[in-house]
């Protein structure tokens, strides 16, 4: 959750992500590292371990929301945070990792293993070939849903036409070896990969609206014409005295630029936490494949002791958005906050999307099967 501290601030929405409107031991030979200055890290691996190899990643400065398709093991390492961060630098620069007695590899790049037994071995982190910490993974295995590109598809790679920033995205298709994903030419973050799915997140500050996603996997690749959702929150006043009221606006934008062909529902990916969706939208039913695509939208008043929100039901507002709701532009919830006590307030917003995946277009130099032309 990221705080929005300006009445004009914008923050993209995502599946299952709450957006908050909140007012209110030495490892180097030449120098010592303060072991009290630890940094939280997360080791991300895929749960689809029926087919190997599988790839994962270590993250030191990116929060990944809970995702059914991913295992996330948390730990801490004695990594110094620079007083003045360097643009493009990673906290994992200069650190390597090693499973058991296997070879060392850069900790800041995706790692791949050929055996499930490897993931069960201690994961040791090193600096200048000296151990600085160990994390034990507890891999789980769940079957992934089978995928099949339409017979007339130009590419075997599939992805939802709607990108939900802050959430895990998935591209289905045949994968082998490391992959690279870019959004409008800016590299995204590859989290994990199996022979039939790639899990990744958008780069920071990705724009809302139409974007182009390109994926390269060895000699194969695909391009997707996508639509990134966004959400903006604003209030006329950020601090209220007792008895005052203020207008509240929560706007969902991006879907207003989607063509009619993109508004089709399909099987949701394994990145969607359906249990949470049912909890948050108990009265709503997910559309069946082939039915019109929908967005579930919810706003919650977190500061119930300070303000009341209207319109709402039990201080929450939930609705189902269809293409019609975006016919005239972005959709806006226009509400009002009434102060009970002097102070600031917090409002949460949640957007969940259900859309059928689309096939990508082969990148230049590849065939519909994903092989480089001329190599057959």
CSV table of C-alpha atoms in Angstrom, one decimal:
chain,number,residue,atom,x,y,z
A,1,UNK,CA,0.0,0.0,0.0
A,2,UNK,CA,1.4,3.4,-1.0
A,3,UNK,CA,0.3,6.6,0.6
A,4,UNK,CA,-1.2,9.4,-1.5
A,5,UNK,CA,-0.5,12.7,0.1
A,6,UNK,CA,-1.8,15.1,-2.4
A,7,UNK,CA,-5.3,15.8,-3.5
A,8,UNK,CA,-4.2,15.4,-7.1
A,9,UNK,CA,-2.0,12.3,-6.6
A,10,UNK,CA,-2.5,9.3,-8.8
A,11,UNK,CA,-1.9,5.6,-8.1
A,12,UNK,CA,-2.7,2.7,-10.4
A,13,UNK,CA,-5.1,0.1,-9.3
A,14,UNK,CA,-4.6,-3.6,-9.3
A,15,UNK,CA,-6.2,-7.0,-8.7
A,16,UNK,CA,-6.3,-7.5,-5.0
A,17,UNK,CA,-4.3,-4.5,-4.1
A,18,UNK,CA,-5.6,-1.9,-1.7
A,19,UNK,CA,-4.7,1.7,-2.6
A,20,UNK,CA,-4.6,4.0,0.4
A,21,UNK,CA,-5.5,7.6,0.4
A,22,UNK,CA,-3.8,8.6,3.7
A,23,UNK,CA,-3.5,12.1,5.0
A,24,UNK,CA,-1.9,12.1,7.8
A,25,UNK,CA,29.4,-10.7,10.9
A,26,UNK,CA,31.9,-8.7,8.7
A,27,UNK,CA,31.7,-9.9,5.0
A,28,UNK,CA,34.4,-7.6,3.5
A,29,UNK,CA,38.0,-8.0,4.1
A,30,UNK,CA,38.7,-4.2,4.1
A,31,UNK,CA,35.7,-2.8,5.8
A,32,UNK,CA,33.1,-3.9,8.3
A,33,UNK,CA,29.4,-4.0,7.8
A,34,UNK,CA,27.1,-3.1,10.6
A,35,UNK,CA,25.2,-6.4,11.1
A,36,UNK,CA,22.4,-4.4,12.8
A,37,UNK,CA,21.6,-2.8,9.5
A,38,UNK,CA,19.7,-5.6,7.9
A,39,UNK,CA,17.5,-5.5,4.8
A,40,UNK,CA,14.4,-7.6,4.3
A,41,UNK,CA,14.5,-9.8,1.2
A,42,UNK,CA,12.0,-12.1,-0.5
A,43,UNK,CA,12.8,-15.2,-2.5
A,44,UNK,CA,10.1,-15.7,-5.1
A,45,UNK,CA,9.5,-19.1,-6.8
A,46,UNK,CA,6.7,-20.6,-8.8
A,47,UNK,CA,4.4,-23.3,-7.4
A,48,UNK,CA,3.9,-25.0,-10.8
A,49,UNK,CA,6.7,-27.5,-10.2
A,50,UNK,CA,5.2,-30.3,-12.3
A,51,UNK,CA,7.4,-29.2,-15.2
A,52,UNK,CA,11.0,-28.2,-14.7
A,53,UNK,CA,13.2,-26.3,-15.0
A,54,UNK,CA,11.8,-23.5,-12.9
A,55,UNK,CA,13.1,-20.0,-12.3
A,56,UNK,CA,12.8,-17.6,-9.4
A,57,UNK,CA,14.2,-14.3,-8.1
A,58,UNK,CA,15.4,-12.6,-5.0
A,59,UNK,CA,13.9,-9.1,-4.3
A,60,UNK,CA,15.3,-6.5,-1.8
A,61,UNK,CA,13.2,-3.5,-2.7
A,62,UNK,CA,10.0,-4.6,-4.3
A,63,UNK,CA,6.8,-5.8,-2.6
A,64,UNK,CA,5.0,-8.6,-4.3
A,65,UNK,CA,1.3,-9.1,-3.3
A,66,UNK,CA,0.2,-12.6,-2.2
A,67,UNK,CA,-0.3,-14.6,-5.3
A,68,UNK,CA,-1.6,-18.2,-5.5
A,69,UNK,CA,0.9,-19.1,-8.3
A,70,UNK,CA,3.9,-18.0,-6.3
A,71,UNK,CA,5.8,-19.1,-3.2
A,72,UNK,CA,7.4,-16.2,-1.3
A,73,UNK,CA,9.9,-16.8,1.4
A,74,UNK,CA,10.9,-13.8,3.6
A,75,UNK,CA,14.3,-13.3,5.2
A,76,UNK,CA,16.9,-10.7,6.2
A,77,UNK,CA,20.4,-10.0,5.1
A,78,UNK,CA,23.1,-7.6,6.4
A,79,UNK,CA,22.9,-5.3,3.4
A,80,UNK,CA,23.7,-1.6,3.8
A,81,UNK,CA,21.3,0.9,2.4
A,82,UNK,CA,23.2,3.8,0.9
A,83,UNK,CA,22.5,7.3,2.3
A,84,UNK,CA,22.1,8.6,-1.2
A,85,UNK,CA,20.6,5.9,-3.5
A,86,UNK,CA,22.2,5.6,-6.9
A,87,UNK,CA,19.8,5.5,-9.8
A,88,UNK,CA,19.7,2.1,-11.5
A,89,UNK,CA,21.7,0.4,-8.6
A,90,UNK,CA,20.3,-2.6,-6.7
A,91,UNK,CA,20.8,-3.4,-3.1
A,92,UNK,CA,21.9,-6.9,-4.3
A,93,UNK,CA,24.7,-5.6,-6.4
A,94,UNK,CA,27.9,-7.5,-5.5
A,95,UNK,CA,26.1,-10.3,-3.7
A,96,UNK,CA,25.9,-13.8,-5.0
A,97,UNK,CA,23.7,-16.8,-4.1
A,98,UNK,CA,24.3,-20.5,-4.0
A,99,UNK,CA,22.0,-23.5,-3.4
A,100,UNK,CA,23.8,-26.1,-1.2
A,101,UNK,CA,27.2,-26.6,-2.7
A,102,UNK,CA,26.2,-25.6,-6.2
A,103,UNK,CA,27.8,-22.8,-8.2
A,104,UNK,CA,27.4,-19.1,-7.2
A,105,UNK,CA,25.4,-16.8,-9.3
A,106,UNK,CA,24.4,-13.1,-9.1
A,107,UNK,CA,21.7,-12.5,-6.5
A,108,UNK,CA,20.1,-9.7,-8.4
A,109,UNK,CA,19.3,-11.8,-11.5
A,110,UNK,CA,16.7,-14.6,-12.0
A,111,UNK,CA,18.0,-18.0,-11.0
A,112,UNK,CA,16.9,-21.3,-12.6
A,113,UNK,CA,17.1,-24.9,-11.2
A,114,UNK,CA,16.6,-28.2,-13.0
A,115,UNK,CA,15.5,-30.2,-9.9
A,116,UNK,CA,13.0,-29.7,-7.1
A,117,UNK,CA,15.6,-31.1,-4.7
A,118,UNK,CA,17.8,-28.1,-5.4
A,119,UNK,CA,15.1,-25.7,-4.1
A,120,UNK,CA,15.1,-27.8,-0.9
A,121,UNK,CA,18.7,-27.1,-0.2
A,122,UNK,CA,19.9,-24.1,1.9
A,123,UNK,CA,20.1,-20.9,-0.1
A,124,UNK,CA,23.3,-19.2,1.0
A,125,UNK,CA,24.1,-15.5,0.2
A,126,UNK,CA,27.8,-14.4,-0.2
A,127,UNK,CA,29.7,-11.2,-0.5
A,128,UNK,CA,33.3,-11.5,-1.7
A,129,UNK,CA,32.9,-15.3,-1.5
A,130,UNK,CA,32.1,-15.1,2.2
A,131,UNK,CA,28.7,-16.2,3.5
A,132,UNK,CA,26.5,-13.4,4.9
A,133,UNK,CA,23.3,-15.3,5.5
A,134,UNK,CA,21.2,-18.3,4.7
A,135,UNK,CA,17.5,-18.7,3.8
A,136,UNK,CA,15.6,-22.0,3.6
A,137,UNK,CA,12.8,-22.3,1.1
A,138,UNK,CA,9.8,-24.5,1.6
A,139,UNK,CA,8.6,-25.1,-2.0
A,140,UNK,CA,5.0,-26.2,-2.6
A,141,UNK,CA,3.6,-27.6,-5.7
A,142,UNK,CA,0.2,-26.9,-7.3
A,143,UNK,CA,-0.9,-27.8,-10.9
A,144,UNK,CA,-1.1,-24.9,-13.3
A,145,UNK,CA,-4.1,-24.5,-15.5
A,146,UNK,CA,-3.5,-25.8,-19.0
A,147,UNK,CA,-3.3,-23.2,-21.7
A,148,UNK,CA,-4.0,-23.4,-25.4
A,149,UNK,CA,-3.7,-20.5,-27.9
A,150,UNK,CA,-6.6,-20.3,-30.4
A,151,UNK,CA,-6.0,-22.3,-33.6
A,152,UNK,CA,-5.8,-19.0,-35.6
A,153,UNK,CA,-3.6,-17.2,-33.2
A,154,UNK,CA,-0.5,-15.5,-34.6
A,155,UNK,CA,1.5,-16.5,-31.5
A,156,UNK,CA,1.4,-19.2,-28.9
A,157,UNK,CA,1.8,-16.7,-26.1
A,158,UNK,CA,-1.3,-15.5,-24.2
A,159,UNK,CA,-1.9,-12.6,-21.7
A,160,UNK,CA,-4.8,-10.7,-20.4
A,161,UNK,CA,-5.4,-7.5,-22.4
A,162,UNK,CA,-5.7,-5.6,-19.1
A,163,UNK,CA,-2.7,-4.8,-17.0
A,164,UNK,CA,-3.2,-4.1,-13.3
A,165,UNK,CA,-0.2,-2.2,-11.9
A,166,UNK,CA,1.0,-3.3,-8.5
A,167,UNK,CA,-0.1,-6.9,-9.2
A,168,UNK,CA,1.6,-10.0,-10.7
A,169,UNK,CA,1.1,-10.3,-14.4
A,170,UNK,CA,1.3,-13.7,-16.2
A,171,UNK,CA,2.1,-14.6,-19.8
A,172,UNK,CA,1.3,-18.2,-20.8
A,173,UNK,CA,3.2,-20.1,-23.4
A,174,UNK,CA,6.2,-22.3,-24.0
A,175,UNK,CA,9.3,-21.0,-22.1
A,176,UNK,CA,12.9,-22.2,-21.8
A,177,UNK,CA,15.7,-20.2,-20.4
A,178,UNK,CA,15.6,-16.6,-19.0
A,179,UNK,CA,13.0,-14.1,-20.4
A,180,UNK,CA,12.9,-10.3,-20.7
A,181,UNK,CA,9.7,-8.3,-20.6
A,182,UNK,CA,9.4,-4.6,-21.5
A,183,UNK,CA,6.6,-2.1,-21.3
A,184,UNK,CA,6.9,0.7,-23.8
A,185,UNK,CA,10.6,-0.1,-23.9
A,186,UNK,CA,11.1,-0.1,-20.1
A,187,UNK,CA,12.1,-3.4,-18.6
A,188,UNK,CA,9.7,-5.0,-16.2
A,189,UNK,CA,10.6,-7.3,-13.3
A,190,UNK,CA,10.6,-11.0,-14.0
A,191,UNK,CA,9.6,-12.8,-10.8
A,192,UNK,CA,9.4,-16.5,-11.7
A,193,UNK,CA,9.1,-18.8,-14.7
A,194,UNK,CA,8.1,-22.4,-15.6
A,195,UNK,CA,8.1,-24.1,-19.0
A,196,UNK,CA,4.5,-22.8,-19.5
A,197,UNK,CA,4.1,-19.5,-17.7
A,198,UNK,CA,6.1,-16.3,-17.0
A,199,UNK,CA,5.2,-14.2,-13.9
A,200,UNK,CA,6.3,-10.6,-13.8
A,201,UNK,CA,5.5,-7.1,-12.6
A,202,UNK,CA,5.3,-3.7,-14.4
A,203,UNK,CA,8.2,-1.3,-14.1
A,204,UNK,CA,7.8,1.6,-11.7
A,205,UNK,CA,5.8,4.5,-13.0
A,206,UNK,CA,4.3,2.6,-15.9
A,207,UNK,CA,1.7,4.8,-17.6
A,208,UNK,CA,-2.0,4.0,-17.6
A,209,UNK,CA,-3.9,3.6,-20.9
A,210,UNK,CA,-2.6,1.9,-24.1
A,211,UNK,CA,0.9,0.4,-23.8
A,212,UNK,CA,3.0,-2.1,-25.7
A,213,UNK,CA,4.4,-5.1,-23.9
A,214,UNK,CA,7.2,-7.1,-25.6
A,215,UNK,CA,8.5,-10.5,-24.3
A,216,UNK,CA,11.6,-12.2,-25.5
A,217,UNK,CA,12.5,-15.8,-24.5
A,218,UNK,CA,15.7,-16.8,-26.2
A,219,UNK,CA,15.0,-16.8,-30.0
A,220,UNK,CA,11.2,-16.5,-29.4
A,221,UNK,CA,9.1,-13.5,-28.6
A,222,UNK,CA,5.8,-11.8,-28.8
A,223,UNK,CA,4.3,-8.3,-28.6
A,224,UNK,CA,1.0,-7.4,-26.9
A,225,UNK,CA,-1.2,-4.3,-27.3
A,226,UNK,CA,-2.3,-3.8,-23.7
A,227,UNK,CA,-4.3,-1.4,-21.5
A,228,UNK,CA,-3.0,-0.5,-18.1
A,229,UNK,CA,-5.5,0.5,-15.5
A,230,UNK,CA,-5.0,3.4,-13.2
A,231,UNK,CA,-6.8,5.0,-10.3
A,232,UNK,CA,-6.7,8.5,-8.9
A,233,UNK,CA,-8.0,9.8,-5.6
A,234,UNK,CA,-8.7,13.3,-4.5
A,235,UNK,CA,-10.4,15.2,-1.8
A,236,UNK,CA,-11.2,18.9,-1.6
A,237,UNK,CA,-9.8,19.1,1.9
A,238,UNK,CA,-7.1,16.9,3.4
A,239,UNK,CA,-7.7,17.8,7.0
A,240,UNK,CA,-11.1,18.3,8.5
A,241,UNK,CA,-12.3,20.0,11.6
A,242,UNK,CA,-15.1,18.4,13.5
A,243,UNK,CA,-18.4,18.9,11.7
A,244,UNK,CA,-16.8,19.8,8.4
A,245,UNK,CA,-17.4,17.8,5.2
A,246,UNK,CA,-15.5,17.5,1.9
A,247,UNK,CA,-16.0,15.9,-1.5
A,248,UNK,CA,-14.2,12.7,-2.4
A,249,UNK,CA,-13.5,11.4,-5.9
A,250,UNK,CA,-12.1,8.0,-6.9
A,251,UNK,CA,-11.5,7.6,-10.7
A,252,UNK,CA,-10.7,4.5,-12.6
A,253,UNK,CA,-9.1,5.2,-16.0
A,254,UNK,CA,-7.6,3.2,-18.8
A,255,UNK,CA,-10.7,0.9,-19.6
A,256,UNK,CA,-12.3,3.9,-21.3
A,257,UNK,CA,-9.7,3.5,-24.1
A,258,UNK,CA,-10.2,-0.3,-24.6
A,259,UNK,CA,-11.9,-1.5,-27.8
A,260,UNK,CA,-15.1,-3.6,-27.6
A,261,UNK,CA,-13.2,-6.7,-28.5
A,262,UNK,CA,-11.2,-6.5,-25.2
A,263,UNK,CA,-14.4,-6.6,-23.1
A,264,UNK,CA,-14.7,-10.4,-23.0
A,265,UNK,CA,-14.4,-12.5,-19.9
A,266,UNK,CA,-12.3,-15.7,-19.6
A,267,UNK,CA,-10.8,-18.0,-17.1
A,268,UNK,CA,-9.0,-15.9,-14.6
A,269,UNK,CA,-5.3,-16.6,-14.2
A,270,UNK,CA,-3.7,-18.3,-11.2
A,271,UNK,CA,-2.5,-14.8,-10.1
A,272,UNK,CA,-6.0,-13.9,-8.9
A,273,UNK,CA,-6.8,-14.7,-5.2
A,274,UNK,CA,-10.4,-15.8,-5.7
A,275,UNK,CA,-11.0,-16.3,-2.0
A,276,UNK,CA,-10.2,-12.7,-1.4
A,277,UNK,CA,-12.4,-11.6,-4.3
A,278,UNK,CA,-15.3,-13.6,-2.8
A,279,UNK,CA,-14.7,-12.0,0.6
A,280,UNK,CA,-14.6,-8.5,-0.8
A,281,UNK,CA,-17.4,-8.9,-3.3
A,282,UNK,CA,-19.6,-11.6,-1.8
A,283,UNK,CA,-22.8,-10.5,-3.7
A,284,UNK,CA,-21.1,-10.4,-7.1
A,285,UNK,CA,-20.6,-13.4,-9.4
A,286,UNK,CA,-17.6,-13.7,-11.6
A,287,UNK,CA,-18.5,-13.7,-15.3
A,288,UNK,CA,-18.3,-16.9,-17.3
A,289,UNK,CA,-15.9,-17.3,-20.2
A,290,UNK,CA,-17.3,-15.7,-23.2
A,291,UNK,CA,-19.6,-13.3,-21.3
A,292,UNK,CA,-18.8,-9.5,-21.3
A,293,UNK,CA,-15.7,-8.6,-19.3
A,294,UNK,CA,-16.2,-6.8,-16.0
A,295,UNK,CA,-14.3,-4.9,-13.3
A,296,UNK,CA,-15.3,-5.1,-9.6
A,297,UNK,CA,-14.7,-1.8,-7.9
A,298,UNK,CA,-14.8,-1.1,-4.1
A,299,UNK,CA,-14.1,1.9,-1.9
A,300,UNK,CA,-13.7,1.5,1.9
A,301,UNK,CA,-13.7,4.1,4.7
A,302,UNK,CA,-10.8,3.1,6.9
A,303,UNK,CA,-11.2,6.1,9.3
A,304,UNK,CA,-14.7,5.3,10.5
A,305,UNK,CA,-14.0,7.0,13.9
A,306,UNK,CA,-13.0,10.2,12.2
A,307,UNK,CA,-15.3,10.5,9.1
A,308,UNK,CA,-18.3,8.9,7.6
A,309,UNK,CA,-18.6,8.3,3.8
A,310,UNK,CA,-21.6,8.5,1.5
A,311,UNK,CA,-22.9,7.0,-0.6
A,312,UNK,CA,-21.9,3.7,1.1
A,313,UNK,CA,-23.2,0.5,2.7
A,314,UNK,CA,-21.6,0.0,6.1
A,315,UNK,CA,-19.0,2.5,5.1
A,316,UNK,CA,-18.1,0.6,1.9
A,317,UNK,CA,-19.1,1.2,-1.7
A,318,UNK,CA,-19.0,-1.7,-4.2
A,319,UNK,CA,-20.2,-2.0,-7.7
A,320,UNK,CA,-19.7,-3.9,-10.9
A,321,UNK,CA,-18.3,-1.9,-13.9
A,322,UNK,CA,-18.9,-2.8,-17.5
A,323,UNK,CA,-18.0,-1.2,-20.8
A,324,UNK,CA,-21.1,1.0,-20.5
A,325,UNK,CA,-19.7,2.7,-17.4
A,326,UNK,CA,-16.7,3.9,-19.5
A,327,UNK,CA,-18.6,4.9,-22.6
A,328,UNK,CA,-18.2,8.6,-21.8
A,329,UNK,CA,-14.6,8.4,-20.3
A,330,UNK,CA,-13.1,7.3,-17.0
A,331,UNK,CA,-15.5,6.1,-14.3
A,332,UNK,CA,-15.6,8.2,-11.2
A,333,UNK,CA,-17.1,7.5,-7.8
A,334,UNK,CA,-18.2,10.9,-6.4
A,335,UNK,CA,-18.7,10.7,-2.6
A,336,UNK,CA,-18.7,12.9,0.4
A,337,UNK,CA,-16.9,12.6,3.7
A,338,UNK,CA,-18.4,14.0,6.9
A,339,UNK,CA,-16.1,14.6,9.8
A,340,UNK,CA,-17.0,13.2,13.2
A,341,UNK,CA,-13.7,14.4,14.8
A,342,UNK,CA,-10.9,16.7,13.9
A,343,UNK,CA,-8.1,15.0,11.9
A,344,UNK,CA,-7.0,13.2,8.8
A,345,UNK,CA,-8.5,10.2,7.1
A,346,UNK,CA,-7.7,7.1,5.0
A,347,UNK,CA,-9.7,5.6,2.2
A,348,UNK,CA,-8.9,2.3,0.5
A,349,UNK,CA,-9.8,1.4,-3.1
A,350,UNK,CA,-9.8,-2.0,-4.8
A,351,UNK,CA,-10.2,-3.0,-8.5
A,352,UNK,CA,-10.5,-6.6,-9.7
A,353,UNK,CA,-10.7,-7.4,-13.4
A,354,UNK,CA,-12.0,-10.5,-15.3
A,355,UNK,CA,-10.9,-10.6,-19.0
A,356,UNK,CA,-10.1,-13.3,-21.5
A,357,UNK,CA,-6.4,-13.6,-22.5
A,358,UNK,CA,-5.3,-12.5,-26.0
A,359,UNK,CA,-2.6,-13.9,-28.2
A,360,UNK,CA,0.5,-11.8,-28.8
A,361,UNK,CA,2.0,-11.0,-32.2
A,362,UNK,CA,5.3,-12.6,-33.2
A,363,UNK,CA,8.3,-10.3,-32.9
A,364,UNK,CA,10.2,-9.5,-36.0
A,365,UNK,CA,12.3,-12.5,-37.0
A,366,UNK,CA,10.1,-15.2,-35.4
A,367,UNK,CA,7.4,-17.5,-36.8
A,368,UNK,CA,3.9,-18.1,-35.4
A,369,UNK,CA,5.4,-21.1,-33.6
A,370,UNK,CA,7.9,-18.9,-31.9
A,371,UNK,CA,11.0,-20.2,-33.7
A,372,UNK,CA,13.5,-17.9,-35.5
A,373,UNK,CA,12.9,-17.8,-39.2
A,374,UNK,CA,15.5,-19.6,-41.2
A,375,UNK,CA,16.5,-22.0,-38.5
A,376,UNK,CA,14.2,-24.8,-39.7
